[in-house]
């Protein structure tokens, strides 16, 4: 992608009678720059995680990559071709899954969706059978493929969607939040499938997700996007190094704790900071690359008798957001 | 498999999916047929009371009605996705279609099927009865048959073009349902009657802007009334071709403006 940008110009919708006609005539426009100057390249065989907070421009980028949206500026090339000017040849070589929508035929058995897609991608009968056998090994969908898609569980449907996206044997797989809404078991299963597809079938995968575990277990490379700009491109370890391992510790004391006064606090710097306090409850944040949780707890124990402790890792998205957009 | 083969497969699958809700399908078909019959009966009763309107007999108006409705339901049969395009824009349904290695318009058209057998049969019956009556009164020659077939084809193309243009405008304004009431439903209702009944501005609108007048009234002035010359038929064909070209052009520009939806 070279200097890729997308600006949405929408008219402010009008309510009421003939709203559509009035919006058309209205000059009031709202401009939203969803993606500003993105530059990156993905090599064959890579497994790339594409993350960022909601509204960062992930989906917009992916949709430009697939030929759904047309960039306002810059250019995307997939295998050297523009997905906008040569949408159909590119469509033959990429497989796309949107986790929040299915591309399967809702009221028909999974099998029928495969039949339609095989015809659309002009697979011969033997090509289709061979590919289905191969995919069934990775995604085992044959025991539920006679059931209408609307009756499948979320995990089953995602396996079906993956198989559908892979039926024409694309080299690049683009996944937009493939594990959204799934329970831990289904997520684990889908991850195992994706790993297999990348490592054994050599598929290049570009994945967006809000689930840090997806990224940690699957991606060798991470792209972080915020407000339409690429703010990080590198390995997982590098990203960890950059943001550390922020941890929140919530402590409930038996009685209201005695906190040192400001002067003492300043003279004795500690590797954590107080993030919140409510009666007997105290929340502190620390970075586990700088200190150990146990040491923090020991320090907190000096202020009163501890009744209960809760340690949590804050949402990864929040951290990314906070780091790159320092407190406003 | 050729594109025709794939379209046929998609059509069969759409029907199969529809049949998952059989009761709903039966009810809708029955309801639709009652509505069409009631609509024309209402018109016929009024016409019968007056005998004729400004020189148009019941049978001649029935001919206009039959041509218009037949074209409408042929269009609805294959273009129902175009006619109900708003959800594709609002729910981002178009995303999926853009991922298919098919020409987009073909993918849109084959994504939805409406079964219009009942409505089509009624429209053709009205048309057939009126043509038979006009023939038996000796007011038209058997030439009316091939000519009618021709204007059914051009009429369908005009309906489709206006629908497509309306859908394409949706790429800019997203909500097109109101607009489609204006460009499709209102104009269809107006063209059930001879355009000569209407004030100038409306007639101009229906001939120049939204050329529904060319579906039935203009060619009927030659085929049924014999008042206008043979040039009306080539003109009708030209209007249909031009509308289609303009609509396709608008569609092509619109697709690049597609905004999809957020997640």
XYZ file of C-alpha atoms in Angstrom:
591
model
C 0.000 0.000 0.000
C 1.338 3.336 -0.944
C 0.120 6.544 0.593
C -3.288 5.012 0.946
C -6.006 7.350 2.148
C -9.751 7.298 2.346
C -11.975 10.209 3.106
C -15.669 9.756 3.517
C -17.894 12.632 2.550
C -21.379 12.113 3.756
C -24.271 14.434 3.716
C -25.796 14.945 7.099
C -28.896 12.768 7.002
C -32.209 14.561 7.223
C -35.062 13.166 9.193
C -38.698 13.003 8.276
C -40.587 13.058 5.023
C -38.546 12.826 1.857
C -35.458 12.788 4.052
C -33.462 11.169 1.286
C -34.344 13.765 -1.288
C -33.591 16.583 1.129
C -30.224 15.050 2.064
C -29.401 14.886 -1.607
C -30.077 18.555 -2.034
C -28.472 19.616 1.205
C -25.029 21.155 0.983
C -24.137 20.364 4.527
C -21.356 17.792 4.275
C -19.402 16.005 6.916
C -15.906 14.859 6.064
C -14.344 11.978 7.909
C -10.806 10.990 7.152
C -10.833 7.290 7.997
C -7.380 6.456 6.646
C -4.512 8.908 6.145
C -1.436 7.904 4.255
C -0.853 4.248 5.002
C 2.285 2.599 3.672
C 3.100 -1.029 4.244
C 3.798 -4.260 2.431
C 3.054 -7.849 3.364
C 5.263 -10.655 2.059
C 4.112 -14.084 0.982
C 3.674 -16.576 3.816
C 3.486 -13.938 6.557
C 0.924 -13.976 9.352
C 0.208 -10.354 10.103
C -1.969 -8.942 12.854
C -3.615 -5.633 12.156
C -4.846 -3.953 15.322
C -6.073 -0.671 16.657
C -9.011 0.770 18.575
C -12.507 0.951 17.121
C -12.752 3.497 14.352
C -8.987 3.431 13.748
C -9.464 2.602 10.073
C -8.817 -1.146 10.115
C -11.943 -2.214 8.292
C -11.679 0.656 5.822
C -8.134 -0.421 4.954
C -9.181 -4.025 4.557
C -12.094 -3.045 2.366
C -9.792 -1.078 0.094
C -7.489 -4.078 -0.036
C -10.375 -6.281 -1.192
C -11.702 -3.856 -3.786
C -14.890 -3.015 -1.873
C -13.951 0.622 -1.327
C -12.038 2.901 -3.639
C -9.169 4.887 -2.067
C -9.409 8.673 -2.148
C -5.647 8.834 -2.580
C -2.809 6.410 -3.044
C -2.914 2.879 -4.245
C -3.255 -0.698 -3.081
C -1.696 -3.519 -5.051
C -2.472 -7.162 -4.420
C -0.113 -9.472 -6.308
C 0.767 -6.450 -8.406
C -2.810 -5.737 -9.415
C -5.205 -3.037 -8.308
C -8.250 -4.536 -6.569
C -10.272 -1.572 -7.836
C -9.342 -1.624 -11.506
C -9.040 -5.414 -11.656
C -11.501 -6.453 -8.998
C -12.435 -9.817 -10.446
C -8.931 -11.204 -11.087
C -7.936 -10.090 -7.578
C -11.079 -11.649 -6.088
C -9.954 -15.000 -7.483
C -6.725 -14.839 -5.540
C -7.881 -13.628 -2.139
C -10.218 -15.174 0.404
C -12.047 -12.822 2.730
C -13.936 -13.424 5.951
C -15.823 -10.756 7.847
C -16.481 -12.100 11.332
C -19.558 -9.980 11.825
C -21.246 -11.054 8.645
C -21.394 -14.300 6.842
C -20.981 -14.698 3.136
C -22.778 -18.028 3.278
C -26.349 -18.443 2.099
C -28.236 -18.046 5.337
C -31.217 -20.290 4.639
C -29.369 -23.033 2.782
C -27.173 -25.877 4.006
C -23.454 -25.134 4.039
C -23.044 -27.660 1.239
C -25.107 -25.527 -1.128
C -22.955 -22.466 -0.449
C -19.934 -24.499 -1.483
C -21.715 -25.624 -4.640
C -22.519 -22.022 -5.597
C -19.031 -20.731 -4.834
C -17.409 -23.596 -6.716
C -19.484 -22.700 -9.777
C -18.720 -19.018 -9.397
C -14.983 -19.601 -9.186
C -15.271 -22.112 -12.020
C -13.794 -25.070 -10.198
C -14.113 -28.418 -11.919
C -15.852 -31.183 -10.008
C -12.556 -32.880 -9.174
C -10.901 -29.624 -8.113
C -13.836 -28.901 -5.857
C -13.821 -32.364 -4.273
C -10.071 -32.296 -3.715
C -10.233 -28.873 -2.116
C -13.184 -29.836 0.104
C -11.321 -32.926 1.316
C -8.294 -30.860 2.127
C -10.275 -28.163 3.903
C -12.317 -30.694 5.798
C -9.097 -32.004 7.299
C -8.323 -28.567 8.660
C -11.819 -27.357 9.494
C -13.915 -30.549 9.804
C -17.249 -29.219 8.625
C -18.653 -32.371 7.041
C -20.683 -33.430 10.082
C -22.773 -30.255 9.988
C -22.755 -29.257 6.333
C -26.310 -30.492 5.707
C -27.682 -28.039 8.275
C -28.971 -24.646 7.133
C -26.384 -22.006 8.000
C -28.769 -20.058 10.222
C -28.952 -23.048 12.587
C -25.184 -23.437 13.015
C -23.327 -22.328 16.135
C -21.031 -19.336 15.811
C -17.919 -21.539 15.820
C -19.349 -23.885 13.195
C -20.422 -20.985 11.039
C -16.965 -19.460 11.189
C -15.448 -22.778 10.119
C -17.927 -22.811 7.261
C -17.064 -19.216 6.373
C -13.351 -19.990 6.411
C -13.869 -23.021 4.214
C -15.988 -20.949 1.820
C -13.306 -18.266 1.628
C -10.654 -20.900 0.954
C -12.555 -23.025 -1.523
C -10.962 -21.394 -4.540
C -7.542 -21.906 -2.961
C -6.578 -18.226 -2.611
C -3.009 -17.322 -1.727
C -3.986 -14.474 0.593
C -6.491 -14.796 3.383
C -7.958 -11.592 4.842
C -9.801 -12.012 8.114
C -11.715 -9.210 9.797
C -12.345 -10.163 13.424
C -12.780 -13.895 12.843
C -13.134 -14.773 16.528
C -15.613 -12.069 17.476
C -18.307 -13.196 19.883
C -16.921 -16.702 20.327
C -16.366 -18.532 23.605
C -12.857 -19.530 24.644
C -13.170 -23.069 23.269
C -14.308 -21.995 19.819
C -11.612 -19.314 19.698
C -8.936 -21.870 20.493
C -10.215 -24.118 17.738
C -10.311 -21.348 15.140
C -6.783 -20.282 16.084
C -5.518 -23.829 15.618
C -7.157 -23.896 12.167
C -5.608 -20.591 11.179
C -2.173 -21.691 12.343
C -2.505 -24.845 10.276
C -3.541 -22.898 7.183
C -0.536 -20.615 7.505
C 2.100 -23.153 8.455
C 1.071 -26.186 6.453
C -0.788 -24.772 3.490
C 1.438 -21.719 3.178
C -1.342 -19.147 3.135
C -0.511 -15.514 3.736
C -2.841 -14.212 6.424
C -3.824 -10.687 7.369
C -5.942 -10.625 10.496
C -7.709 -7.899 12.436
C -8.888 -8.619 15.917
C -9.684 -7.120 19.284
C -8.447 -10.217 21.045
C -4.831 -9.976 22.205
C -4.568 -13.743 22.471
C -5.236 -14.049 18.745
C -2.304 -11.767 18.084
C 0.033 -13.330 20.601
C -0.564 -16.868 19.500
C -0.714 -16.348 15.769
C 1.067 -13.302 14.464
C 4.744 -12.892 13.923
C 4.267 -9.344 12.843
C 1.907 -6.698 14.180
C 0.693 -3.511 12.573
C -0.942 -1.010 14.889
C -3.147 1.633 13.376
C -4.721 4.563 15.147
C -6.737 7.419 13.687
C -5.971 6.206 10.221
C -2.214 6.165 10.645
C 0.240 3.345 11.083
C 1.887 3.833 14.474
C 3.727 0.569 14.880
C 5.060 -2.109 12.566
C 7.165 -4.882 14.022
C 7.318 -8.119 15.974
C 5.257 -8.973 19.001
C 8.285 -8.843 21.342
C 9.131 -5.369 20.100
C 5.596 -4.203 20.755
C 5.744 -5.653 24.254
C 8.993 -3.792 24.826
C 7.418 -0.588 23.720
C 4.302 -0.741 25.825
C 5.665 -2.955 28.618
C 3.275 -5.139 30.548
C 0.911 -2.764 32.258
C -0.989 -4.301 35.105
C -3.726 -3.038 37.377
C -3.775 -4.196 40.997
C -6.900 -3.656 43.038
C -6.507 -4.060 46.769
C -9.277 -4.076 49.380
C -8.110 -3.307 52.930
C -9.838 -4.428 56.123
C -9.850 -0.843 57.338
C -9.236 2.384 55.529
C -5.514 2.368 54.605
C -3.056 4.989 55.860
C -1.398 6.389 52.787
C 1.910 8.251 53.129
C 1.561 12.012 52.705
C 2.710 13.784 49.590
C 6.166 14.700 50.913
C 7.036 11.206 51.934
C 5.606 9.888 48.654
C 7.916 12.201 46.734
C 10.997 11.311 48.719
C 10.442 7.581 48.324
C 9.679 6.890 44.663
C 7.903 3.609 44.083
C 7.542 1.615 40.861
C 3.790 2.042 40.713
C 1.229 4.798 40.777
C -2.150 5.145 42.359
C -4.851 4.968 39.747
C -7.873 5.226 41.984
C -9.055 5.167 45.595
C -12.482 4.541 47.089
C -12.868 4.076 50.843
C -11.174 0.763 51.614
C -10.336 0.039 47.993
C -7.145 1.124 46.259
C -6.211 0.649 42.616
C -2.598 0.969 41.519
C -1.000 0.468 38.147
C 2.494 -0.798 37.511
C 4.575 -2.102 34.652
C 5.657 -5.723 35.050
C 8.788 -5.123 33.015
C 9.933 -2.759 35.819
C 8.675 -4.461 38.923
C 7.112 -7.659 40.192
C 3.518 -7.819 41.395
C 4.731 -9.377 44.639
C 6.941 -6.378 45.407
C 4.083 -4.016 44.790
C 1.855 -6.043 47.114
C 4.505 -5.983 49.800
C 4.654 -2.186 49.599
C 0.873 -1.944 49.695
C 0.819 -4.208 52.759
C 2.673 -1.548 54.720
C -0.345 0.752 54.537
C -2.859 -1.520 56.193
C -4.116 -5.076 56.499
C -5.009 -6.411 53.057
C -8.288 -8.272 52.754
C -8.516 -9.076 49.023
C -6.429 -8.618 45.890
C -7.340 -8.605 42.221
C -4.710 -8.422 39.491
C -5.796 -7.650 35.928
C -4.247 -6.814 32.633
C -6.086 -3.920 31.106
C -7.588 -4.240 27.666
C -4.819 -4.144 25.114
C -6.712 -1.737 22.927
C -6.915 0.747 25.779
C -3.174 0.611 26.300
C -2.388 1.175 22.665
C -4.785 4.053 22.713
C -3.280 5.530 25.851
C 0.334 5.135 24.799
C -0.080 6.798 21.468
C -2.528 9.377 22.594
C -1.155 10.593 25.869
C -3.685 11.884 28.370
C -5.815 14.619 26.956
C -20.131 -23.201 -16.317
C -21.112 -20.088 -18.205
C -22.473 -16.951 -16.554
C -25.947 -17.990 -17.696
C -25.464 -21.341 -15.983
C -24.316 -19.671 -12.789
C -27.252 -17.259 -12.859
C -29.627 -20.173 -13.258
C -27.970 -21.982 -10.344
C -28.268 -18.871 -8.182
C -31.891 -18.464 -9.179
C -32.655 -22.059 -8.184
C -30.868 -21.565 -4.873
C -32.813 -18.369 -4.166
C -36.057 -20.220 -4.813
C -34.899 -23.078 -2.599
C -34.059 -20.633 0.191
C -37.431 -18.934 -0.218
C -39.146 -22.293 0.049
C -37.726 -22.675 3.543
C -40.567 -20.405 4.547
C -43.301 -21.997 2.487
C -46.299 -20.666 4.363
C -44.991 -17.128 4.089
C -44.475 -17.617 0.363
C -48.010 -18.953 -0.200
C -49.558 -16.108 1.797
C -47.556 -13.437 -0.006
C -48.451 -14.870 -3.416
C -52.145 -14.968 -2.571
C -52.086 -11.466 -1.165
C -50.240 -10.083 -4.179
C -52.678 -11.628 -6.630
C -55.667 -10.218 -4.784
C -54.111 -6.764 -4.802
C -53.465 -6.745 -8.556
C -56.932 -8.007 -9.419
C -58.577 -5.503 -7.074
C -56.518 -2.692 -8.553
C -57.607 -3.301 -12.107
C -61.229 -4.018 -11.160
C -61.348 -0.616 -9.472
C -60.046 1.048 -12.602
C -62.449 -0.911 -14.825
C -65.489 0.007 -12.737
C -64.682 3.709 -12.983
C -64.058 3.472 -16.714
C -67.260 1.526 -17.264
C -69.260 4.222 -15.559
C -67.862 6.879 -17.876
C -67.763 4.739 -21.015
C -64.574 6.367 -22.148
C -62.152 9.054 -21.048
C -61.082 11.654 -23.591
C -61.512 9.212 -26.427
C -59.857 6.229 -24.719
C -62.165 3.204 -24.307
C -61.979 0.737 -21.431
C -60.162 -1.752 -23.678
C -57.592 0.727 -24.847
C -56.845 1.780 -21.303
C -56.775 -1.911 -20.387
C -54.103 -2.317 -23.056
C -52.011 0.472 -21.503
C -52.482 -1.116 -18.099
C -51.605 -4.608 -19.350
C -48.405 -3.492 -21.083
C -47.290 -1.443 -18.084
C -47.984 -4.161 -15.536
C -46.426 -6.939 -17.607
C -43.244 -4.888 -18.036
C -43.308 -4.080 -14.348
C -43.528 -7.671 -13.197
C -40.970 -8.954 -15.700
C -38.653 -6.298 -14.286
C -39.541 -7.199 -10.720
C -38.896 -10.872 -11.427
C -35.238 -10.378 -12.256
C -34.581 -6.907 -10.876
C -36.063 -7.189 -7.426
C -32.635 -6.543 -5.866
C -32.321 -3.316 -7.861
C -35.831 -2.334 -6.846
C -35.008 -2.885 -3.156
C -31.460 -1.659 -3.169
C -31.431 0.282 0.077
C -30.583 -2.677 2.363
C -27.551 -3.444 0.226
C -26.202 0.012 0.983
C -27.404 0.352 4.543
C -26.393 -3.082 5.818
C -23.302 -3.309 3.668
C -24.669 -6.408 1.924
C -22.930 -5.169 -1.193
C -19.550 -5.976 0.399
C -20.104 -9.696 -0.048
C -21.125 -9.255 -3.662
C -18.022 -7.223 -4.432
C -15.893 -10.144 -3.272
C -17.325 -12.440 -5.917
C -15.503 -12.848 -9.198
C -18.662 -11.836 -11.068
C -19.632 -8.613 -12.781
C -21.143 -6.630 -9.908
C -24.469 -5.907 -11.543
C -24.952 -9.593 -12.312
C -24.067 -10.486 -8.729
C -26.614 -7.959 -7.428
C -29.383 -9.117 -9.733
C -28.879 -12.786 -8.891
C -28.708 -12.144 -5.160
C -32.439 -11.890 -4.789
C -35.372 -13.417 -6.571
C -38.984 -12.476 -6.370
C -41.522 -14.909 -7.686
C -44.113 -13.022 -9.643
C -45.903 -15.832 -11.498
C -49.317 -14.839 -10.164
C -48.991 -11.123 -10.885
C -47.524 -11.759 -14.319
C -50.335 -14.109 -15.246
C -52.935 -11.506 -14.284
C -51.205 -8.734 -16.181
C -50.926 -10.919 -19.264
C -54.594 -11.899 -18.927
C -55.688 -8.258 -18.850
C -53.445 -7.553 -21.828
C -54.653 -10.633 -23.754
C -58.333 -9.897 -23.176
C -57.948 -6.280 -24.281
C -55.970 -7.199 -27.413
C -58.576 -9.847 -28.338
C -61.361 -7.321 -27.934
C -59.549 -4.664 -29.971
C -58.913 -7.245 -32.708
C -62.526 -8.397 -32.765
C -63.706 -4.787 -33.000
C -61.416 -4.511 -36.013
C -59.661 -1.475 -34.527
C -56.210 -3.053 -34.790
C -54.517 -5.552 -37.120
C -52.703 -8.738 -36.037
C -49.542 -6.604 -36.305
C -50.375 -5.627 -32.749
C -48.908 -8.935 -31.505
C -45.255 -8.545 -32.572
C -45.444 -4.821 -31.852
C -46.699 -5.506 -28.342
C -43.925 -8.026 -27.753
C -41.456 -5.381 -28.839
C -42.787 -2.711 -26.489
C -42.942 -5.205 -23.610
C -39.217 -5.693 -24.111
C -38.424 -1.975 -24.386
C -40.795 -1.241 -21.498
C -38.969 -3.701 -19.263
C -35.658 -2.117 -20.216
C -36.986 1.354 -19.369
C -38.313 0.171 -15.993
C -35.002 -1.514 -15.253
C -33.006 1.546 -16.283
C -34.989 3.892 -14.064
C -34.656 1.400 -11.197
C -30.928 1.087 -11.774
C -30.426 4.835 -11.914
C -32.371 5.221 -8.671
C -30.268 2.504 -7.043
C -27.079 4.147 -8.317
C -28.085 7.473 -6.762
C -28.089 5.507 -3.521
C -24.301 5.390 -3.687
C -24.395 9.104 -2.925
C -27.387 9.413 -0.640
C -27.666 5.865 0.798
C -31.373 6.088 1.588
C -33.192 5.542 -1.691
C -36.521 4.136 -0.616
C -38.284 7.507 -0.687
C -36.753 8.304 -4.036
C -37.849 4.982 -5.441
C -41.435 5.691 -4.368
C -41.177 8.777 -6.543
C -39.387 7.295 -9.560
C -41.082 3.928 -9.595
C -44.356 3.623 -7.730
C -45.797 7.067 -8.429
C -44.829 7.046 -12.087
C -46.204 3.545 -12.575
C -49.523 4.589 -11.104
C -49.660 7.676 -13.346
C -48.917 5.700 -16.501
C -51.860 3.375 -15.988
C -53.875 6.143 -17.646
C -53.244 7.934 -20.945
C -50.772 10.775 -20.548
C -53.103 13.124 -22.427
C -55.188 13.363 -19.249
C -52.380 15.013 -17.340
C -51.160 18.596 -17.126
C -48.204 19.559 -19.302
C -45.548 19.513 -16.588
C -46.382 15.959 -15.583
C -46.483 14.800 -19.187
C -43.100 16.387 -19.827
C -41.731 14.738 -16.702
C -42.956 11.317 -17.792
C -41.540 11.710 -21.290
C -38.270 13.511 -20.708
C -37.087 12.907 -17.156
C -38.458 9.546 -16.126
C -39.484 8.136 -19.513
C -42.252 5.828 -18.307
C -44.469 7.397 -20.950
C -42.489 5.434 -23.515
C -43.412 2.141 -21.883
C -47.021 2.256 -23.010
C -48.526 5.613 -23.983
C -46.200 6.702 -26.804
C -46.098 3.357 -28.658
C -49.828 2.826 -28.032
C -50.548 6.102 -29.840
C -49.312 4.249 -32.910
C -50.202 0.603 -32.200
C -53.712 1.116 -30.823
C -54.793 4.619 -31.774
C -52.963 4.857 -35.091
C -52.702 8.614 -34.498
C -48.921 8.781 -34.514
C -46.723 7.378 -37.269
C -44.497 4.314 -37.368
C -41.570 6.406 -36.094
C -42.815 5.991 -32.543
C -41.526 2.409 -32.359
C -37.889 3.088 -33.307
C -38.046 6.150 -31.050
C -39.246 3.951 -28.203
C -36.370 1.559 -28.838
C -33.907 4.441 -28.877
C -35.273 5.850 -25.599
C -34.923 2.422 -23.971
C -31.344 2.013 -25.192
C -30.423 5.525 -24.128
C -31.960 5.108 -20.664
C -30.055 1.879 -20.163
C -26.767 3.434 -21.241
C -27.294 6.420 -18.932
C -28.243 4.206 -15.993
C -25.215 1.944 -16.491
C -22.981 4.979 -16.674
C -24.395 6.353 -13.407
C -24.035 2.931 -11.784
C -20.402 2.651 -12.805
C -19.549 6.020 -11.264
C -21.630 5.231 -8.188
C -19.846 1.971 -7.380
C -16.579 3.854 -6.853
C -18.413 6.051 -4.334
C -19.706 3.118 -2.324
C -19.060 3.735 1.352
C -19.936 0.377 2.864
C -20.808 0.442 6.568
C -18.846 0.586 9.763
C -18.640 -2.426 11.998
